[in-house]
Structure formats: C-alpha cells, structure tokens
Amino acid sequence: MQAVRGVTLRVAEGETVGIVGESGSGKSVLMLSLLGLLPDNAQVRAQAMRFADGDLGAMSGREKRRLLGSRIGMVFQDPMTSLNPLFTVEQQLTEPLRIHQGLRGAKARARALDLLRMVDMPSPENRLKQYPHEFSGGMRQRVMIAIAIACGPRLIIADEPTTALDVTIQAQILDLLRNLQKELGTSTILITHDLGVISSMCRRVVVMYGGIVAEEGSLDEIFYSPRHPYTWGLLRSIPEAETEHRLPLVPIPGSPPDMLAPPQGCPFAPRCRHAMPVCLRCAAPETELSPTHKVRCHLTHPAAPQVRWEKEGL
Ligand code: SF4
C-alpha cells in the first residue's frame, strides 16, 4: 500500500503553506514520514528530503527526533491527548528547554513563563503549576503552541490545530499562529480539511487526494481559477453566510479511495462527474499551468472536453 506517492513539497523561509484534503488523503502521513514518526513497518522512499541545510533522508531516527522540538515544532489536533495528563504545564514546557538548550531551574521557569505570555495565556504565573485537565481546550492548544515554539523553531507543522475547538476559539488560535509567525519569521505548514482556515492563513495551497497532490497553487489560483474537479468539490462545500444569495452546499458524492487497493487510474475517478475512460486506466501527469499552479487532471489535455470552474450552477 502506498499512502502517499509522487509528492513534491517546498516551503520557503517565512512562508505559510496550507495542505488541504479530506481524511485519508495522505496529508498527515506525508508530514509524519518527513519526521520519521511513522510505525517501524512503514517504508519511506524519496528522491530528496531536505530541511534547511540538512538531509532528512540520511538522518537517523534519533537525529530527526533531536530536530523535532528544536528546529521543527509540531502542533497536533487534540491538545488533550498530546499533553501528558500526569505532568504540570511547567514540566512539559521546560522539558524541551532542558533537552535542547540545557536550561534548568529558575532560567527554564522564566523562559516557560515568557512562552506562556507569548501565547497570551491569562494569569501565566498561576498556570505554570496546573495540569492539562485544569485548562480549557483553547488554553491547552495555547500550551501546545508554546511548547512548539519553545526552542525557536524554523518550521512549525500544525496538523488540524483548530479542528477540536469551537468557532470563536478557533479564530483566536489562528490569530495567535499568524501573529507568532510574523513575529518569529518561522515557516509554517498548516494541515487542515477546512478551506476557510486555509484562506485566512496561507499564500500557497496544496490540495491532496488519495495520496497524491491533485492541485497546487497560490491562494488566488486555488480559489479563483481551480482546475481539478476535487478542488471544485471542496470549494462548493464551504458553508456561506446566511444571505438571500446563499447557494446550497453541494457535498462530494461517494467516499475516499481504499488505499489498501487504490484505483489504477486517477484516485478521484469514482467520484468525479467529469471522469473519462482514460481516467480509469491511468493517472494524469502533472500539468504546469503557471510557475506556481500545477494540476494532475486529464481535463487539462488539449483534446479533453472544455470544462471550467463556475461556482454557480455546479
Ligand atoms: Fe476527474 Fe479524470 Fe480529472 Fe480525475 S483525471 S479529476 S477522474 S477528470
């Protein structure tokens, strides 16, 4: 089984790239494979995996773990299961400081306090001694972000960081991530299934489906001139504000492919209303529509039917 294949992903310094796709599209597996966090029986094959001036492909598991927590920070979806319920927030915040920067005692505590202030934690002095169960979901996510930025990472990978939160807290956490990114100049990879989150955070978007990159482009290219039917489906399923002009939500029919037996051709073919016989036989090659816009769909072939994205009426 190949959960992810043929993916090229570049993130420039200070850039925020969004990876979007539904569950099972391969977005989280892609990140876990880069960081060496997949189970032992998983195999990762890549032509190149580089971070700054280091070759991730040549690093041992131990070297990658050292990188993770120091130069790469992770924020996971559910802070309750990511934080250890048996340790105080201070213990969890000072652990990476001790391991990666050798900070201990009063110095580590002072830095932990600074970090809680950076993530706008209310009453940070009192919070240090508390346990995760004493925090709300939003505050727990702030602690996770504080841990992720503790050692001044160059890259933050945020995997569905707001999915478990209600809408107002979601907006606060996204604001926080945006502000920290500006303040610290870190690069960010934001993994989400929510195009609304992508539009408020990212300049560049990677749309994944069935373990491949279906489409990649700037925010404007993906939102205003998308070329892959799966991207069209995602855009049609964004809820709109309740106005008289509101269009009905159109779900994508069917379900994602079983990656234990992936389809031979385009993985989206069984759900695609524009599928042609060629789509069932072979996967589409990557077509470059502009220096930043790439898509894998047979509809971009000059001989294919001319189908264009129009939100209305589709
Ligand atoms: Fe649809 Fe074919 Fe394009 Fe796949 S390659 S998205 S099946 S038109």
JSON list of N, CA and C in Angstrom, two decimals, residues 96-154:
[
{"chain": "A", "resi": 96, "resn": "PRO", "atom": "N", "xyz": [11.50, 20.49, 26.70]},
{"chain": "A", "resi": 96, "resn": "PRO", "atom": "CA", "xyz": [12.32, 20.75, 25.51]},
{"chain": "A", "resi": 96, "resn": "PRO", "atom": "C", "xyz": [13.44, 21.76, 25.78]},
{"chain": "A", "resi": 97, "resn": "LEU", "atom": "N", "xyz": [13.22, 22.68, 26.71]},
{"chain": "A", "resi": 97, "resn": "LEU", "atom": "CA", "xyz": [14.26, 23.67, 27.03]},
{"chain": "A", "resi": 97, "resn": "LEU", "atom": "C", "xyz": [15.47, 22.98, 27.66]},
{"chain": "A", "resi": 98, "resn": "ARG", "atom": "N", "xyz": [15.17, 21.97, 28.49]},
{"chain": "A", "resi": 98, "resn": "ARG", "atom": "CA", "xyz": [16.25, 21.22, 29.16]},
{"chain": "A", "resi": 98, "resn": "ARG", "atom": "C", "xyz": [16.98, 20.33, 28.13]},
{"chain": "A", "resi": 99, "resn": "ILE", "atom": "N", "xyz": [16.20, 19.63, 27.30]},
{"chain": "A", "resi": 99, "resn": "ILE", "atom": "CA", "xyz": [16.82, 18.68, 26.36]},
{"chain": "A", "resi": 99, "resn": "ILE", "atom": "C", "xyz": [17.63, 19.41, 25.28]},
{"chain": "A", "resi": 100, "resn": "HIS", "atom": "N", "xyz": [17.02, 20.46, 24.70]},
{"chain": "A", "resi": 100, "resn": "HIS", "atom": "CA", "xyz": [17.65, 21.06, 23.51]},
{"chain": "A", "resi": 100, "resn": "HIS", "atom": "C", "xyz": [18.52, 22.28, 23.83]},
{"chain": "A", "resi": 101, "resn": "GLN", "atom": "N", "xyz": [18.24, 22.94, 24.98]},
{"chain": "A", "resi": 101, "resn": "GLN", "atom": "CA", "xyz": [19.01, 24.16, 25.26]},
{"chain": "A", "resi": 101, "resn": "GLN", "atom": "C", "xyz": [19.75, 24.11, 26.59]},
{"chain": "A", "resi": 102, "resn": "GLY", "atom": "N", "xyz": [19.59, 23.00, 27.31]},
{"chain": "A", "resi": 102, "resn": "GLY", "atom": "CA", "xyz": [20.31, 22.83, 28.58]},
{"chain": "A", "resi": 102, "resn": "GLY", "atom": "C", "xyz": [19.84, 23.78, 29.67]},
{"chain": "A", "resi": 103, "resn": "LEU", "atom": "N", "xyz": [18.65, 24.35, 29.53]},
{"chain": "A", "resi": 103, "resn": "LEU", "atom": "CA", "xyz": [18.14, 25.29, 30.55]},
{"chain": "A", "resi": 103, "resn": "LEU", "atom": "C", "xyz": [17.53, 24.50, 31.70]},
{"chain": "A", "resi": 104, "resn": "ARG", "atom": "N", "xyz": [17.83, 24.91, 32.94]},
{"chain": "A", "resi": 104, "resn": "ARG", "atom": "CA", "xyz": [17.26, 24.24, 34.11]},
{"chain": "A", "resi": 104, "resn": "ARG", "atom": "C", "xyz": [16.85, 25.27, 35.16]},
{"chain": "A", "resi": 105, "resn": "GLY", "atom": "N", "xyz": [16.12, 24.80, 36.16]},
{"chain": "A", "resi": 105, "resn": "GLY", "atom": "CA", "xyz": [15.79, 25.62, 37.32]},
{"chain": "A", "resi": 105, "resn": "GLY", "atom": "C", "xyz": [15.11, 26.94, 36.97]},
{"chain": "A", "resi": 106, "resn": "ALA", "atom": "N", "xyz": [15.60, 28.03, 37.63]},
{"chain": "A", "resi": 106, "resn": "ALA", "atom": "CA", "xyz": [14.94, 29.34, 37.51]},
{"chain": "A", "resi": 106, "resn": "ALA", "atom": "C", "xyz": [14.95, 29.84, 36.06]},
{"chain": "A", "resi": 107, "resn": "LYS", "atom": "N", "xyz": [16.05, 29.56, 35.34]},
{"chain": "A", "resi": 107, "resn": "LYS", "atom": "CA", "xyz": [16.15, 30.04, 33.95]},
{"chain": "A", "resi": 107, "resn": "LYS", "atom": "C", "xyz": [15.08, 29.39, 33.07]},
{"chain": "A", "resi": 108, "resn": "ALA", "atom": "N", "xyz": [14.92, 28.08, 33.25]},
{"chain": "A", "resi": 108, "resn": "ALA", "atom": "CA", "xyz": [13.92, 27.36, 32.46]},
{"chain": "A", "resi": 108, "resn": "ALA", "atom": "C", "xyz": [12.51, 27.84, 32.82]},
{"chain": "A", "resi": 109, "resn": "ARG", "atom": "N", "xyz": [12.30, 28.07, 34.12]},
{"chain": "A", "resi": 109, "resn": "ARG", "atom": "CA", "xyz": [10.98, 28.53, 34.57]},
{"chain": "A", "resi": 109, "resn": "ARG", "atom": "C", "xyz": [10.67, 29.91, 33.97]},
{"chain": "A", "resi": 110, "resn": "ALA", "atom": "N", "xyz": [11.68, 30.79, 33.98]},
{"chain": "A", "resi": 110, "resn": "ALA", "atom": "CA", "xyz": [11.47, 32.15, 33.45]},
{"chain": "A", "resi": 110, "resn": "ALA", "atom": "C", "xyz": [11.14, 32.08, 31.96]},
{"chain": "A", "resi": 111, "resn": "ARG", "atom": "N", "xyz": [11.83, 31.20, 31.26]},
{"chain": "A", "resi": 111, "resn": "ARG", "atom": "CA", "xyz": [11.57, 31.06, 29.81]},
{"chain": "A", "resi": 111, "resn": "ARG", "atom": "C", "xyz": [10.16, 30.47, 29.58]},
{"chain": "A", "resi": 112, "resn": "ALA", "atom": "N", "xyz": [9.77, 29.52, 30.44]},
{"chain": "A", "resi": 112, "resn": "ALA", "atom": "CA", "xyz": [8.43, 28.92, 30.31]},
{"chain": "A", "resi": 112, "resn": "ALA", "atom": "C", "xyz": [7.36, 29.99, 30.51]},
{"chain": "A", "resi": 113, "resn": "LEU", "atom": "N", "xyz": [7.62, 30.87, 31.46]},
{"chain": "A", "resi": 113, "resn": "LEU", "atom": "CA", "xyz": [6.68, 31.97, 31.74]},
{"chain": "A", "resi": 113, "resn": "LEU", "atom": "C", "xyz": [6.60, 32.90, 30.53]},
{"chain": "A", "resi": 114, "resn": "ASP", "atom": "N", "xyz": [7.75, 33.22, 29.96]},
{"chain": "A", "resi": 114, "resn": "ASP", "atom": "CA", "xyz": [7.79, 34.07, 28.74]},
{"chain": "A", "resi": 114, "resn": "ASP", "atom": "C", "xyz": [6.95, 33.43, 27.64]},
{"chain": "A", "resi": 115, "resn": "LEU", "atom": "N", "xyz": [7.12, 32.12, 27.49]},
{"chain": "A", "resi": 115, "resn": "LEU", "atom": "CA", "xyz": [6.41, 31.42, 26.41]},
{"chain": "A", "resi": 115, "resn": "LEU", "atom": "C", "xyz": [4.90, 31.50, 26.63]},
{"chain": "A", "resi": 116, "resn": "LEU", "atom": "N", "xyz": [4.47, 31.33, 27.88]},
{"chain": "A", "resi": 116, "resn": "LEU", "atom": "CA", "xyz": [3.03, 31.42, 28.14]},
{"chain": "A", "resi": 116, "resn": "LEU", "atom": "C", "xyz": [2.52, 32.83, 27.86]},
{"chain": "A", "resi": 117, "resn": "ARG", "atom": "N", "xyz": [3.35, 33.83, 28.14]},
{"chain": "A", "resi": 117, "resn": "ARG", "atom": "CA", "xyz": [2.94, 35.22, 27.82]},
{"chain": "A", "resi": 117, "resn": "ARG", "atom": "C", "xyz": [2.86, 35.40, 26.31]},
{"chain": "A", "resi": 118, "resn": "MET", "atom": "N", "xyz": [3.82, 34.80, 25.59]},
{"chain": "A", "resi": 118, "resn": "MET", "atom": "CA", "xyz": [3.81, 34.95, 24.12]},
{"chain": "A", "resi": 118, "resn": "MET", "atom": "C", "xyz": [2.54, 34.37, 23.50]},
{"chain": "A", "resi": 119, "resn": "VAL", "atom": "N", "xyz": [1.99, 33.34, 24.12]},
{"chain": "A", "resi": 119, "resn": "VAL", "atom": "CA", "xyz": [0.77, 32.75, 23.55]},
{"chain": "A", "resi": 119, "resn": "VAL", "atom": "C", "xyz": [-0.49, 33.31, 24.22]},
{"chain": "A", "resi": 120, "resn": "ASP", "atom": "N", "xyz": [-0.32, 34.47, 24.90]},
{"chain": "A", "resi": 120, "resn": "ASP", "atom": "CA", "xyz": [-1.45, 35.19, 25.52]},
{"chain": "A", "resi": 120, "resn": "ASP", "atom": "C", "xyz": [-2.23, 34.34, 26.52]},
{"chain": "A", "resi": 121, "resn": "MET", "atom": "N", "xyz": [-1.51, 33.58, 27.31]},
{"chain": "A", "resi": 121, "resn": "MET", "atom": "CA", "xyz": [-2.17, 32.78, 28.35]},
{"chain": "A", "resi": 121, "resn": "MET", "atom": "C", "xyz": [-2.57, 33.70, 29.50]},
{"chain": "A", "resi": 122, "resn": "PRO", "atom": "N", "xyz": [-3.84, 33.69, 29.91]},
{"chain": "A", "resi": 122, "resn": "PRO", "atom": "CA", "xyz": [-4.21, 34.51, 31.06]},
{"chain": "A", "resi": 122, "resn": "PRO", "atom": "C", "xyz": [-3.56, 34.00, 32.36]},
{"chain": "A", "resi": 123, "resn": "SER", "atom": "N", "xyz": [-3.19, 34.88, 33.25]},
{"chain": "A", "resi": 123, "resn": "SER", "atom": "CA", "xyz": [-2.52, 34.57, 34.53]},
{"chain": "A", "resi": 123, "resn": "SER", "atom": "C", "xyz": [-1.43, 33.51, 34.37]},
{"chain": "A", "resi": 124, "resn": "PRO", "atom": "N", "xyz": [-0.42, 33.76, 33.56]},
{"chain": "A", "resi": 124, "resn": "PRO", "atom": "CA", "xyz": [0.57, 32.70, 33.28]},
{"chain": "A", "resi": 124, "resn": "PRO", "atom": "C", "xyz": [1.29, 32.18, 34.52]},
{"chain": "A", "resi": 125, "resn": "GLU", "atom": "N", "xyz": [1.54, 33.07, 35.52]},
{"chain": "A", "resi": 125, "resn": "GLU", "atom": "CA", "xyz": [2.27, 32.62, 36.72]},
{"chain": "A", "resi": 125, "resn": "GLU", "atom": "C", "xyz": [1.50, 31.49, 37.42]},
{"chain": "A", "resi": 126, "resn": "ASN", "atom": "N", "xyz": [0.16, 31.67, 37.52]},
{"chain": "A", "resi": 126, "resn": "ASN", "atom": "CA", "xyz": [-0.64, 30.65, 38.21]},
{"chain": "A", "resi": 126, "resn": "ASN", "atom": "C", "xyz": [-0.76, 29.38, 37.36]},
{"chain": "A", "resi": 127, "resn": "ARG", "atom": "N", "xyz": [-0.71, 29.56, 36.05]},
{"chain": "A", "resi": 127, "resn": "ARG", "atom": "CA", "xyz": [-0.96, 28.42, 35.15]},
{"chain": "A", "resi": 127, "resn": "ARG", "atom": "C", "xyz": [0.19, 27.41, 35.13]},
{"chain": "A", "resi": 128, "resn": "LEU", "atom": "N", "xyz": [1.40, 27.90, 35.43]},
{"chain": "A", "resi": 128, "resn": "LEU", "atom": "CA", "xyz": [2.56, 27.00, 35.31]},
{"chain": "A", "resi": 128, "resn": "LEU", "atom": "C", "xyz": [2.42, 25.73, 36.14]},
{"chain": "A", "resi": 129, "resn": "LYS", "atom": "N", "xyz": [1.83, 25.86, 37.32]},
{"chain": "A", "resi": 129, "resn": "LYS", "atom": "CA", "xyz": [1.77, 24.71, 38.24]},
{"chain": "A", "resi": 129, "resn": "LYS", "atom": "C", "xyz": [0.55, 23.83, 38.00]},
{"chain": "A", "resi": 130, "resn": "GLN", "atom": "N", "xyz": [-0.27, 24.21, 37.04]},
{"chain": "A", "resi": 130, "resn": "GLN", "atom": "CA", "xyz": [-1.50, 23.44, 36.83]},
{"chain": "A", "resi": 130, "resn": "GLN", "atom": "C", "xyz": [-1.29, 22.27, 35.85]},
{"chain": "A", "resi": 131, "resn": "TYR", "atom": "N", "xyz": [-2.27, 21.37, 35.87]},
{"chain": "A", "resi": 131, "resn": "TYR", "atom": "CA", "xyz": [-2.23, 20.19, 35.00]},
{"chain": "A", "resi": 131, "resn": "TYR", "atom": "C", "xyz": [-3.16, 20.42, 33.79]},
{"chain": "A", "resi": 132, "resn": "PRO", "atom": "N", "xyz": [-2.93, 19.70, 32.69]},
{"chain": "A", "resi": 132, "resn": "PRO", "atom": "CA", "xyz": [-3.75, 19.94, 31.49]},
{"chain": "A", "resi": 132, "resn": "PRO", "atom": "C", "xyz": [-5.26, 19.88, 31.72]},
{"chain": "A", "resi": 133, "resn": "HIS", "atom": "N", "xyz": [-5.72, 19.00, 32.65]},
{"chain": "A", "resi": 133, "resn": "HIS", "atom": "CA", "xyz": [-7.18, 18.89, 32.81]},
{"chain": "A", "resi": 133, "resn": "HIS", "atom": "C", "xyz": [-7.78, 20.15, 33.43]},
{"chain": "A", "resi": 134, "resn": "GLU", "atom": "N", "xyz": [-6.93, 21.04, 33.96]},
{"chain": "A", "resi": 134, "resn": "GLU", "atom": "CA", "xyz": [-7.45, 22.28, 34.55]},
{"chain": "A", "resi": 134, "resn": "GLU", "atom": "C", "xyz": [-7.59, 23.39, 33.51]},
{"chain": "A", "resi": 135, "resn": "PHE", "atom": "N", "xyz": [-7.28, 23.10, 32.26]},
{"chain": "A", "resi": 135, "resn": "PHE", "atom": "CA", "xyz": [-7.32, 24.09, 31.18]},
{"chain": "A", "resi": 135, "resn": "PHE", "atom": "C", "xyz": [-8.49, 23.82, 30.24]},
{"chain": "A", "resi": 136, "resn": "SER", "atom": "N", "xyz": [-8.98, 24.89, 29.62]},
{"chain": "A", "resi": 136, "resn": "SER", "atom": "CA", "xyz": [-9.99, 24.71, 28.56]},
{"chain": "A", "resi": 136, "resn": "SER", "atom": "C", "xyz": [-9.28, 24.22, 27.29]},
{"chain": "A", "resi": 137, "resn": "GLY", "atom": "N", "xyz": [-10.07, 23.79, 26.29]},
{"chain": "A", "resi": 137, "resn": "GLY", "atom": "CA", "xyz": [-9.47, 23.29, 25.04]},
{"chain": "A", "resi": 137, "resn": "GLY", "atom": "C", "xyz": [-8.59, 24.34, 24.38]},
{"chain": "A", "resi": 138, "resn": "GLY", "atom": "N", "xyz": [-9.06, 25.60, 24.34]},
{"chain": "A", "resi": 138, "resn": "GLY", "atom": "CA", "xyz": [-8.29, 26.67, 23.70]},
{"chain": "A", "resi": 138, "resn": "GLY", "atom": "C", "xyz": [-6.99, 26.93, 24.45]},
{"chain": "A", "resi": 139, "resn": "MET", "atom": "N", "xyz": [-7.06, 26.89, 25.79]},
{"chain": "A", "resi": 139, "resn": "MET", "atom": "CA", "xyz": [-5.83, 27.14, 26.57]},
{"chain": "A", "resi": 139, "resn": "MET", "atom": "C", "xyz": [-4.84, 26.00, 26.42]},
{"chain": "A", "resi": 140, "resn": "ARG", "atom": "N", "xyz": [-5.36, 24.78, 26.32]},
{"chain": "A", "resi": 140, "resn": "ARG", "atom": "CA", "xyz": [-4.46, 23.64, 26.10]},
{"chain": "A", "resi": 140, "resn": "ARG", "atom": "C", "xyz": [-3.74, 23.80, 24.76]},
{"chain": "A", "resi": 141, "resn": "GLN", "atom": "N", "xyz": [-4.50, 24.27, 23.75]},
{"chain": "A", "resi": 141, "resn": "GLN", "atom": "CA", "xyz": [-3.85, 24.45, 22.45]},
{"chain": "A", "resi": 141, "resn": "GLN", "atom": "C", "xyz": [-2.79, 25.56, 22.52]},
{"chain": "A", "resi": 142, "resn": "ARG", "atom": "N", "xyz": [-3.04, 26.58, 23.35]},
{"chain": "A", "resi": 142, "resn": "ARG", "atom": "CA", "xyz": [-2.01, 27.63, 23.54]},
{"chain": "A", "resi": 142, "resn": "ARG", "atom": "C", "xyz": [-0.75, 27.02, 24.17]},
{"chain": "A", "resi": 143, "resn": "VAL", "atom": "N", "xyz": [-0.96, 26.09, 25.12]},
{"chain": "A", "resi": 143, "resn": "VAL", "atom": "CA", "xyz": [0.21, 25.43, 25.74]},
{"chain": "A", "resi": 143, "resn": "VAL", "atom": "C", "xyz": [0.98, 24.64, 24.68]},
{"chain": "A", "resi": 144, "resn": "MET", "atom": "N", "xyz": [0.23, 23.91, 23.81]},
{"chain": "A", "resi": 144, "resn": "MET", "atom": "CA", "xyz": [0.89, 23.13, 22.75]},
{"chain": "A", "resi": 144, "resn": "MET", "atom": "C", "xyz": [1.71, 24.04, 21.83]},
{"chain": "A", "resi": 145, "resn": "ILE", "atom": "N", "xyz": [1.14, 25.22, 21.53]},
{"chain": "A", "resi": 145, "resn": "ILE", "atom": "CA", "xyz": [1.86, 26.16, 20.65]},
{"chain": "A", "resi": 145, "resn": "ILE", "atom": "C", "xyz": [3.10, 26.69, 21.37]},
{"chain": "A", "resi": 146, "resn": "ALA", "atom": "N", "xyz": [2.96, 26.95, 22.69]},
{"chain": "A", "resi": 146, "resn": "ALA", "atom": "CA", "xyz": [4.11, 27.42, 23.46]},
{"chain": "A", "resi": 146, "resn": "ALA", "atom": "C", "xyz": [5.23, 26.37, 23.44]},
{"chain": "A", "resi": 147, "resn": "ILE", "atom": "N", "xyz": [4.85, 25.09, 23.56]},
{"chain": "A", "resi": 147, "resn": "ILE", "atom": "CA", "xyz": [5.87, 24.02, 23.52]},
{"chain": "A", "resi": 147, "resn": "ILE", "atom": "C", "xyz": [6.51, 23.98, 22.12]},
{"chain": "A", "resi": 148, "resn": "ALA", "atom": "N", "xyz": [5.65, 24.15, 21.08]},
{"chain": "A", "resi": 148, "resn": "ALA", "atom": "CA", "xyz": [6.17, 24.08, 19.71]},
{"chain": "A", "resi": 148, "resn": "ALA", "atom": "C", "xyz": [7.18, 25.18, 19.42]},
{"chain": "A", "resi": 149, "resn": "ILE", "atom": "N", "xyz": [6.99, 26.38, 20.03]},
{"chain": "A", "resi": 149, "resn": "ILE", "atom": "CA", "xyz": [7.91, 27.49, 19.72]},
{"chain": "A", "resi": 149, "resn": "ILE", "atom": "C", "xyz": [9.03, 27.63, 20.76]},
{"chain": "A", "resi": 150, "resn": "ALA", "atom": "N", "xyz": [9.03, 26.72, 21.74]},
{"chain": "A", "resi": 150, "resn": "ALA", "atom": "CA", "xyz": [9.93, 26.87, 22.89]},
{"chain": "A", "resi": 150, "resn": "ALA", "atom": "C", "xyz": [11.40, 27.07, 22.48]},
{"chain": "A", "resi": 151, "resn": "CYS", "atom": "N", "xyz": [11.86, 26.33, 21.50]},
{"chain": "A", "resi": 151, "resn": "CYS", "atom": "CA", "xyz": [13.29, 26.37, 21.17]},
{"chain": "A", "resi": 151, "resn": "CYS", "atom": "C", "xyz": [13.56, 27.17, 19.90]},
{"chain": "A", "resi": 152, "resn": "GLY", "atom": "N", "xyz": [12.63, 28.06, 19.54]},
{"chain": "A", "resi": 152, "resn": "GLY", "atom": "CA", "xyz": [12.86, 28.92, 18.37]},
{"chain": "A", "resi": 152, "resn": "GLY", "atom": "C", "xyz": [12.93, 28.14, 17.07]},
{"chain": "A", "resi": 153, "resn": "PRO", "atom": "N", "xyz": [11.90, 27.35, 16.72]},
{"chain": "A", "resi": 153, "resn": "PRO", "atom": "CA", "xyz": [11.97, 26.52, 15.51]},
{"chain": "A", "resi": 153, "resn": "PRO", "atom": "C", "xyz": [11.96, 27.36, 14.24]},
{"chain": "A", "resi": 154, "resn": "ARG", "atom": "N", "xyz": [12.50, 26.80, 13.16]},
{"chain": "A", "resi": 154, "resn": "ARG", "atom": "CA", "xyz": [12.44, 27.47, 11.85]},
{"chain": "A", "resi": 154, "resn": "ARG", "atom": "C", "xyz": [11.18, 27.06, 11.11]}
]
